[in-house]
Amino acid sequence: AEGVHPTFPLNVHILCVDDSPITRKCLDRVLPQRIPGAVVKVFGETVSDVALFKQAVAEQCDIAIVDQNLSLPGADIKGTDLIKELVSAGYTGLVCVHSANCTAKDMAEYLKSGAHCAVDKDMTWGEKVKLLGH
């Protein structure tokens, strides 16, 4: 039913990597409001920040939200490559691609990399949270 919010475990750890300062700020503010008790951490300012993200995911993470196109100073990183690294390093939590490109072809690539779902950047925050909850 519409309006039914998915339930998340208390203290669910959500780690996000995105190259957009605005998106990072939104994820950091909106996710804890929409998911009470969530522990949200955002990364993606620099290449070394991406390394910190990978380390943090390995330590404690329930949901990893990965921007598909990370354009960082000195490097362009594909989210799908990052996801393959996380999965091959043993990460078993939920992996979600955050992208403006969500065609069937894009979705197939995301799923092949080990992602469980993709969140379209054009979705409302309510829709994004609902998708993560399923």
GROMACS .gro file of N, CA and C in nm:
model
  402
    1ALA      N    1   0.084  -0.120   0.000
    1ALA     CA    2   0.000   0.000   0.000
    1ALA      C    3   0.088   0.125   0.000
    2GLU      N    4   0.036   0.230  -0.058
    2GLU     CA    5   0.108   0.357  -0.059
    2GLU      C    6   0.112   0.411   0.083
    3GLY      N    7   0.218   0.475   0.120
    3GLY     CA    8   0.226   0.532   0.254
    3GLY      C    9   0.278   0.435   0.358
    4VAL      N   10   0.289   0.307   0.323
    4VAL     CA   11   0.347   0.212   0.417
    4VAL      C   12   0.499   0.221   0.405
    5HIS      N   13   0.563   0.253   0.515
    5HIS     CA   14   0.707   0.269   0.510
    5HIS      C   15   0.776   0.137   0.541
    6PRO      N   16   0.879   0.105   0.465
    6PRO     CA   17   0.952  -0.017   0.497
    6PRO      C   18   1.019   0.000   0.632
    7THR      N   19   1.035  -0.109   0.703
    7THR     CA   20   1.105  -0.097   0.830
    7THR      C   21   1.250  -0.136   0.811
    8PHE      N   22   1.335  -0.062   0.875
    8PHE     CA   23   1.478  -0.086   0.870
    8PHE      C   24   1.522  -0.124   1.009
    9PRO      N   25   1.625  -0.208   1.021
    9PRO     CA   26   1.675  -0.237   1.154
    9PRO      C   27   1.727  -0.109   1.219
   10LEU      N   28   1.715  -0.100   1.350
   10LEU     CA   29   1.768   0.015   1.422
   10LEU      C   30   1.920   0.016   1.404
   11ASN      N   31   1.977   0.131   1.396
   11ASN     CA   32   2.122   0.145   1.375
   11ASN      C   33   2.170   0.087   1.243
   12VAL      N   34   2.082   0.086   1.141
   12VAL     CA   35   2.125   0.039   1.010
   12VAL      C   36   2.236   0.132   0.961
   13HIS      N   37   2.347   0.075   0.918
   13HIS     CA   38   2.461   0.155   0.870
   13HIS      C   39   2.453   0.171   0.719
   14ILE      N   40   2.437   0.296   0.676
   14ILE     CA   41   2.426   0.327   0.534
   14ILE      C   42   2.545   0.413   0.494
   15LEU      N   43   2.628   0.360   0.405
   15LEU     CA   44   2.746   0.434   0.359
   15LEU      C   45   2.726   0.472   0.213
   16CYS      N   46   2.755   0.596   0.180
   16CYS     CA   47   2.730   0.649   0.047
   16CYS      C   48   2.857   0.709  -0.011
   17VAL      N   49   2.878   0.687  -0.139
   17VAL     CA   50   2.990   0.752  -0.207
   17VAL      C   51   2.934   0.822  -0.331
   18ASP      N   52   2.957   0.954  -0.339
   18ASP     CA   53   2.906   1.034  -0.450
   18ASP      C   54   2.998   1.153  -0.470
   19ASP      N   55   3.021   1.190  -0.596
   19ASP     CA   56   3.112   1.302  -0.621
   19ASP      C   57   3.043   1.439  -0.608
   20SER      N   58   2.911   1.441  -0.599
   20SER     CA   59   2.839   1.568  -0.590
   20SER      C   60   2.823   1.614  -0.446
   21PRO      N   61   2.878   1.733  -0.412
   21PRO     CA   62   2.863   1.785  -0.276
   21PRO      C   63   2.717   1.799  -0.235
   22ILE      N   64   2.632   1.839  -0.330
   22ILE     CA   65   2.489   1.856  -0.300
   22ILE      C   66   2.425   1.721  -0.268
   23THR      N   67   2.456   1.620  -0.349
   23THR     CA   68   2.400   1.486  -0.325
   23THR      C   69   2.448   1.431  -0.191
   24ARG      N   70   2.578   1.450  -0.162
   24ARG     CA   71   2.630   1.402  -0.032
   24ARG      C   72   2.555   1.468   0.083
   25LYS      N   73   2.534   1.599   0.074
   25LYS     CA   74   2.465   1.672   0.180
   25LYS      C   75   2.321   1.622   0.195
   26CYS      N   76   2.254   1.598   0.081
   26CYS     CA   77   2.116   1.548   0.084
   26CYS      C   78   2.108   1.409   0.146
   27LEU      N   79   2.197   1.319   0.102
   27LEU     CA   80   2.198   1.182   0.157
   27LEU      C   81   2.221   1.187   0.308
   28ASP      N   82   2.313   1.272   0.350
   28ASP     CA   83   2.350   1.284   0.490
   28ASP      C   84   2.237   1.340   0.576
   29ARG      N   85   2.156   1.426   0.516
   29ARG     CA   86   2.045   1.488   0.591
   29ARG      C   87   1.916   1.409   0.581
   30VAL      N   88   1.883   1.367   0.459
   30VAL     CA   89   1.751   1.308   0.436
   30VAL      C   90   1.740   1.164   0.485
   31LEU      N   91   1.844   1.082   0.460
   31LEU     CA   92   1.834   0.941   0.501
   31LEU      C   93   1.808   0.925   0.652
   32PRO      N   94   1.881   0.996   0.740
   32PRO     CA   95   1.851   0.979   0.883
   32PRO      C   96   1.711   1.028   0.921
   33GLN      N   97   1.659   1.127   0.848
   33GLN     CA   98   1.522   1.175   0.875
   33GLN      C   99   1.420   1.070   0.834
   34ARG      N  100   1.444   1.008   0.718
   34ARG     CA  101   1.349   0.910   0.664
   34ARG      C  102   1.364   0.772   0.725
   35ILE      N  103   1.483   0.743   0.776
   35ILE     CA  104   1.510   0.611   0.834
   35ILE      C  105   1.559   0.634   0.977
   36PRO      N  106   1.464   0.641   1.071
   36PRO     CA  107   1.500   0.671   1.210
   36PRO      C  108   1.603   0.572   1.264
   37GLY      N  109   1.706   0.625   1.329
   37GLY     CA  110   1.808   0.540   1.388
   37GLY      C  111   1.920   0.504   1.292
   38ALA      N  112   1.908   0.544   1.165
   38ALA     CA  113   2.012   0.509   1.067
   38ALA      C  114   2.142   0.582   1.098
   39VAL      N  115   2.252   0.512   1.078
   39VAL     CA  116   2.384   0.572   1.089
   39VAL      C  117   2.431   0.593   0.945
   40VAL      N  118   2.440   0.719   0.903
   40VAL     CA  119   2.472   0.750   0.763
   40VAL      C  120   2.608   0.818   0.756
   41LYS      N  121   2.691   0.769   0.665
   41LYS     CA  122   2.822   0.833   0.642
   41LYS      C  123   2.836   0.853   0.492
   42VAL      N  124   2.886   0.971   0.453
   42VAL     CA  125   2.903   1.000   0.311
   42VAL      C  126   3.050   1.023   0.278
   43PHE      N  127   3.087   0.979   0.158
   43PHE     CA  128   3.223   0.990   0.108
   43PHE      C  129   3.217   1.036  -0.038
   44GLY      N  130   3.331   1.076  -0.092
   44GLY     CA  131   3.336   1.103  -0.234
   44GLY      C  132   3.399   1.233  -0.276
   45GLU      N  133   3.464   1.302  -0.183
   45GLU     CA  134   3.528   1.428  -0.220
   45GLU      C  135   3.654   1.406  -0.302
   46THR      N  136   3.730   1.302  -0.267
   46THR     CA  137   3.860   1.278  -0.332
   46THR      C  138   3.879   1.128  -0.355
   47VAL      N  139   3.985   1.094  -0.427
   47VAL     CA  140   4.017   0.953  -0.450
   47VAL      C  141   4.047   0.884  -0.317
   48SER      N  142   4.118   0.954  -0.227
   48SER     CA  143   4.148   0.891  -0.097
   48SER      C  144   4.021   0.872  -0.014
   49ASP      N  145   3.921   0.957  -0.038
   49ASP     CA  146   3.791   0.942   0.028
   49ASP      C  147   3.724   0.812  -0.017
   50VAL      N  148   3.743   0.774  -0.144
   50VAL     CA  149   3.687   0.649  -0.196
   50VAL      C  150   3.754   0.530  -0.126
   51ALA      N  151   3.883   0.541  -0.100
   51ALA     CA  152   3.955   0.435  -0.027
   51ALA      C  153   3.899   0.424   0.116
   52LEU      N  154   3.869   0.537   0.177
   52LEU     CA  155   3.809   0.536   0.312
   52LEU      C  156   3.670   0.473   0.309
   53PHE      N  157   3.596   0.500   0.201
   53PHE     CA  158   3.463   0.440   0.184
   53PHE      C  159   3.475   0.287   0.179
   54LYS      N  160   3.569   0.238   0.099
   54LYS     CA  161   3.588   0.092   0.087
   54LYS      C  162   3.624   0.030   0.222
   55GLN      N  163   3.710   0.099   0.295
   55GLN     CA  164   3.751   0.050   0.428
   55GLN      C  165   3.633   0.050   0.524
   56ALA      N  166   3.553   0.158   0.522
   56ALA     CA  167   3.437   0.169   0.610
   56ALA      C  168   3.332   0.062   0.578
   57VAL      N  169   3.313   0.034   0.449
   57VAL     CA  170   3.218  -0.070   0.408
   57VAL      C  171   3.264  -0.206   0.462
   58ALA      N  172   3.394  -0.232   0.453
   58ALA     CA  173   3.449  -0.358   0.503
   58ALA      C  174   3.430  -0.372   0.654
   59GLU      N  175   3.436  -0.259   0.725
   59GLU     CA  176   3.426  -0.262   0.872
   59GLU      C  177   3.283  -0.277   0.920
   60GLN      N  178   3.193  -0.190   0.874
   60GLN     CA  179   3.053  -0.200   0.917
   60GLN      C  180   2.962  -0.126   0.819
   61CYS      N  181   2.883  -0.204   0.747
   61CYS     CA  182   2.792  -0.145   0.649
   61CYS      C  183   2.679  -0.242   0.620
   62ASP      N  184   2.556  -0.190   0.621
   62ASP     CA  185   2.440  -0.271   0.585
   62ASP      C  186   2.393  -0.238   0.443
   63ILE      N  187   2.401  -0.109   0.410
   63ILE     CA  188   2.360  -0.065   0.277
   63ILE      C  189   2.469   0.027   0.221
   64ALA      N  190   2.522  -0.008   0.104
   64ALA     CA  191   2.621   0.076   0.037
   64ALA      C  192   2.553   0.140  -0.085
   65ILE      N  193   2.554   0.273  -0.089
   65ILE     CA  194   2.496   0.346  -0.202
   65ILE      C  195   2.611   0.406  -0.281
   66VAL      N  196   2.623   0.362  -0.406
   66VAL     CA  197   2.739   0.396  -0.487
   66VAL      C  198   2.697   0.475  -0.612
   67ASP      N  199   2.753   0.593  -0.627
   67ASP     CA  200   2.731   0.674  -0.748
   67ASP      C  201   2.797   0.602  -0.865
   68GLN      N  202   2.728   0.592  -0.978
   68GLN     CA  203   2.784   0.520  -1.091
   68GLN      C  204   2.900   0.594  -1.158
   69ASN      N  205   2.893   0.726  -1.163
   69ASN     CA  206   2.999   0.802  -1.230
   69ASN      C  207   3.066   0.898  -1.133
   70LEU      N  208   3.176   0.851  -1.075
   70LEU     CA  209   3.252   0.935  -0.981
   70LEU      C  210   3.361   1.008  -1.058
   71SER      N  211   3.343   1.138  -1.074
   71SER     CA  212   3.446   1.220  -1.140
   71SER      C  213   3.520   1.297  -1.032
   72LEU      N  214   3.635   1.244  -0.996
   72LEU     CA  215   3.712   1.301  -0.886
   72LEU      C  216   3.839   1.365  -0.939
   73PRO      N  217   3.898   1.457  -0.862
   73PRO     CA  218   4.025   1.515  -0.906
   73PRO      C  219   4.129   1.405  -0.928
   74GLY      N  220   4.173   1.391  -1.052
   74GLY     CA  221   4.277   1.291  -1.081
   74GLY      C  222   4.226   1.152  -1.118
   75ALA      N  223   4.094   1.130  -1.112
   75ALA     CA  224   4.043   0.996  -1.146
   75ALA      C  225   3.895   0.997  -1.176
   76ASP      N  226   3.857   0.915  -1.273
   76ASP     CA  227   3.716   0.887  -1.297
   76ASP      C  228   3.695   0.742  -1.258
   77ILE      N  229   3.603   0.719  -1.167
   77ILE     CA  230   3.579   0.583  -1.117
   77ILE      C  231   3.436   0.544  -1.148
   78LYS      N  232   3.420   0.425  -1.204
   78LYS     CA  233   3.286   0.370  -1.231
   78LYS      C  234   3.236   0.302  -1.104
   79GLY      N  235   3.113   0.332  -1.067
   79GLY     CA  236   3.054   0.270  -0.950
   79GLY      C  237   3.053   0.118  -0.960
   80THR      N  238   3.028   0.067  -1.082
   80THR     CA  239   3.023  -0.078  -1.101
   80THR      C  240   3.159  -0.142  -1.072
   81ASP      N  241   3.268  -0.072  -1.105
   81ASP     CA  242   3.402  -0.125  -1.072
   81ASP      C  243   3.423  -0.128  -0.921
   82LEU      N  244   3.376  -0.023  -0.855
   82LEU     CA  245   3.387  -0.014  -0.710
   82LEU      C  246   3.305  -0.126  -0.644
   83ILE      N  247   3.186  -0.152  -0.698
   83ILE     CA  248   3.099  -0.257  -0.645
   83ILE      C  249   3.165  -0.394  -0.660
   84LYS      N  250   3.225  -0.419  -0.777
   84LYS     CA  251   3.295  -0.546  -0.797
   84LYS      C  252   3.404  -0.564  -0.693
   85GLU      N  253   3.476  -0.456  -0.662
   85GLU     CA  254   3.582  -0.463  -0.559
   85GLU      C  255   3.524  -0.494  -0.422
   86LEU      N  256   3.413  -0.428  -0.387
   86LEU     CA  257   3.350  -0.450  -0.255
   86LEU      C  258   3.306  -0.595  -0.241
   87VAL      N  259   3.239  -0.646  -0.345
   87VAL     CA  260   3.186  -0.783  -0.343
   87VAL      C  261   3.300  -0.885  -0.338
   88SER      N  262   3.404  -0.863  -0.419
   88SER     CA  263   3.515  -0.959  -0.419
   88SER      C  264   3.594  -0.953  -0.288
   89ALA      N  265   3.583  -0.840  -0.216
   89ALA     CA  266   3.648  -0.829  -0.085
   89ALA      C  267   3.563  -0.892   0.025
   90GLY      N  268   3.445  -0.944  -0.013
   90GLY     CA  269   3.363  -1.017   0.084
   90GLY      C  270   3.243  -0.943   0.138
   91TYR      N  271   3.212  -0.825   0.085
   91TYR     CA  272   3.095  -0.751   0.133
   91TYR      C  273   2.967  -0.824   0.092
   92THR      N  274   2.877  -0.845   0.189
   92THR     CA  275   2.755  -0.921   0.160
   92THR      C  276   2.627  -0.840   0.186
   93GLY      N  277   2.642  -0.713   0.223
   93GLY     CA  278   2.524  -0.630   0.247
   93GLY      C  279   2.459  -0.585   0.118
   94LEU      N  280   2.359  -0.500   0.131
   94LEU     CA  281   2.287  -0.447   0.016
   94LEU      C  282   2.373  -0.344  -0.057
   95VAL      N  283   2.378  -0.356  -0.189
   95VAL     CA  284   2.452  -0.260  -0.271
   95VAL      C  285   2.353  -0.194  -0.366
   96CYS      N  286   2.355  -0.064  -0.368
   96CYS     CA  287   2.264   0.011  -0.451
   96CYS      C  288   2.340   0.113  -0.535
   97VAL      N  289   2.316   0.114  -0.666
   97VAL     CA  290   2.375   0.212  -0.755
   97VAL      C  291   2.287   0.336  -0.753
   98HIS      N  292   2.349   0.454  -0.741
   98HIS     CA  293   2.276   0.582  -0.747
   98HIS      C  294   2.315   0.645  -0.880
   99SER      N  295   2.220   0.655  -0.970
   99SER     CA  296   2.256   0.700  -1.105
   99SER      C  297   2.141   0.772  -1.173
  100ALA      N  298   2.178   0.859  -1.267
  100ALA     CA  299   2.077   0.924  -1.351
  100ALA      C  300   2.045   0.835  -1.471
  101ASN      N  301   2.126   0.730  -1.491
  101ASN     CA  302   2.107   0.639  -1.605
  101ASN      C  303   2.052   0.505  -1.556
  102CYS      N  304   1.923   0.484  -1.578
  102CYS     CA  305   1.861   0.361  -1.529
  102CYS      C  306   1.780   0.291  -1.638
  103THR      N  307   1.836   0.285  -1.759
  103THR     CA  308   1.770   0.209  -1.867
  103THR      C  309   1.787   0.060  -1.836
  104ALA      N  310   1.717  -0.023  -1.911
  104ALA     CA  311   1.728  -0.168  -1.892
  104ALA      C  312   1.873  -0.214  -1.911
  105LYS      N  313   1.942  -0.155  -2.009
  105LYS     CA  314   2.081  -0.191  -2.036
  105LYS      C  315   2.170  -0.151  -1.916
  106ASP      N  316   2.147  -0.030  -1.863
  106ASP     CA  317   2.223   0.016  -1.745
  106ASP      C  318   2.197  -0.077  -1.627
  107MET      N  319   2.069  -0.110  -1.606
  107MET     CA  320   2.031  -0.197  -1.493
  107MET      C  321   2.101  -0.332  -1.502
  108ALA      N  322   2.107  -0.387  -1.622
  108ALA     CA  323   2.173  -0.517  -1.642
  108ALA      C  324   2.321  -0.508  -1.603
  109GLU      N  325   2.385  -0.397  -1.640
  109GLU     CA  326   2.526  -0.377  -1.605
  109GLU      C  327   2.544  -0.365  -1.453
  110TYR      N  328   2.454  -0.290  -1.389
  110TYR     CA  329   2.462  -0.272  -1.244
  110TYR      C  330   2.447  -0.406  -1.172
  111LEU      N  331   2.347  -0.484  -1.212
  111LEU     CA  332   2.320  -0.613  -1.148
  111LEU      C  333   2.436  -0.710  -1.171
  112LYS      N  334   2.493  -0.705  -1.290
  112LYS     CA  335   2.606  -0.793  -1.323
  112LYS      C  336   2.726  -0.763  -1.233
  113SER      N  337   2.743  -0.637  -1.194
  113SER     CA  338   2.857  -0.598  -1.111
  113SER      C  339   2.841  -0.645  -0.966
  114GLY      N  340   2.718  -0.683  -0.928
  114GLY     CA  341   2.692  -0.727  -0.791
  114GLY      C  342   2.595  -0.638  -0.716
  115ALA      N  343   2.547  -0.532  -0.782
  115ALA     CA  344   2.447  -0.445  -0.717
  115ALA      C  345   2.314  -0.520  -0.706
  116HIS      N  346   2.236  -0.486  -0.603
  116HIS     CA  347   2.105  -0.546  -0.584
  116HIS      C  348   1.995  -0.462  -0.648
  117CYS      N  349   2.021  -0.331  -0.657
  117CYS     CA  350   1.919  -0.242  -0.712
  117CYS      C  351   1.985  -0.112  -0.757
  118ALA      N  352   1.908  -0.031  -0.825
  118ALA     CA  353   1.957   0.101  -0.865
  118ALA      C  354   1.852   0.204  -0.826
  119VAL      N  355   1.898   0.315  -0.774
  119VAL     CA  356   1.810   0.425  -0.737
  119VAL      C  357   1.832   0.535  -0.839
  120ASP      N  358   1.727   0.571  -0.908
  120ASP     CA  359   1.735   0.677  -1.008
  120ASP      C  360   1.744   0.811  -0.935
  121LYS      N  361   1.839   0.894  -0.978
  121LYS     CA  362   1.857   1.025  -0.913
  121LYS      C  363   1.734   1.113  -0.927
  122ASP      N  364   1.646   1.081  -1.024
  122ASP     CA  365   1.524   1.159  -1.042
  122ASP      C  366   1.409   1.116  -0.952
  123MET      N  367   1.425   1.003  -0.882
  123MET     CA  368   1.319   0.957  -0.790
  123MET      C  369   1.305   1.055  -0.673
  124THR      N  370   1.187   1.055  -0.612
  124THR     CA  371   1.170   1.134  -0.489
  124THR      C  372   1.241   1.060  -0.376
  125TRP      N  373   1.269   1.132  -0.268
  125TRP     CA  374   1.336   1.068  -0.152
  125TRP      C  375   1.249   0.957  -0.095
  126GLY      N  376   1.117   0.977  -0.096
  126GLY     CA  377   1.026   0.873  -0.047
  126GLY      C  378   1.039   0.745  -0.128
  127GLU      N  379   1.046   0.761  -0.261
  127GLU     CA  380   1.061   0.644  -0.349
  127GLU      C  381   1.196   0.576  -0.327
  128LYS      N  382   1.300   0.657  -0.308
  128LYS     CA  383   1.435   0.601  -0.287
  128LYS      C  384   1.439   0.516  -0.161
  129VAL      N  385   1.383   0.569  -0.052
  129VAL     CA  386   1.385   0.499   0.077
  129VAL      C  387   1.302   0.371   0.068
  130LYS      N  388   1.189   0.381  -0.002
  130LYS     CA  389   1.101   0.264  -0.019
  130LYS      C  390   1.176   0.153  -0.093
  131LEU      N  391   1.247   0.191  -0.200
  131LEU     CA  392   1.325   0.094  -0.278
  131LEU      C  393   1.433   0.028  -0.191
  132LEU      N  394   1.502   0.108  -0.112
  132LEU     CA  395   1.607   0.054  -0.023
  132LEU      C  396   1.549  -0.043   0.078
  133GLY      N  397   1.427  -0.016   0.122
  133GLY     CA  398   1.363  -0.101   0.223
  133GLY      C  399   1.319  -0.235   0.171
  134HIS      N  400   1.304  -0.244   0.039
  134HIS     CA  401   1.262  -0.372  -0.019
  134HIS      C  402   1.383  -0.451  -0.056
   0.00000   0.00000   0.00000
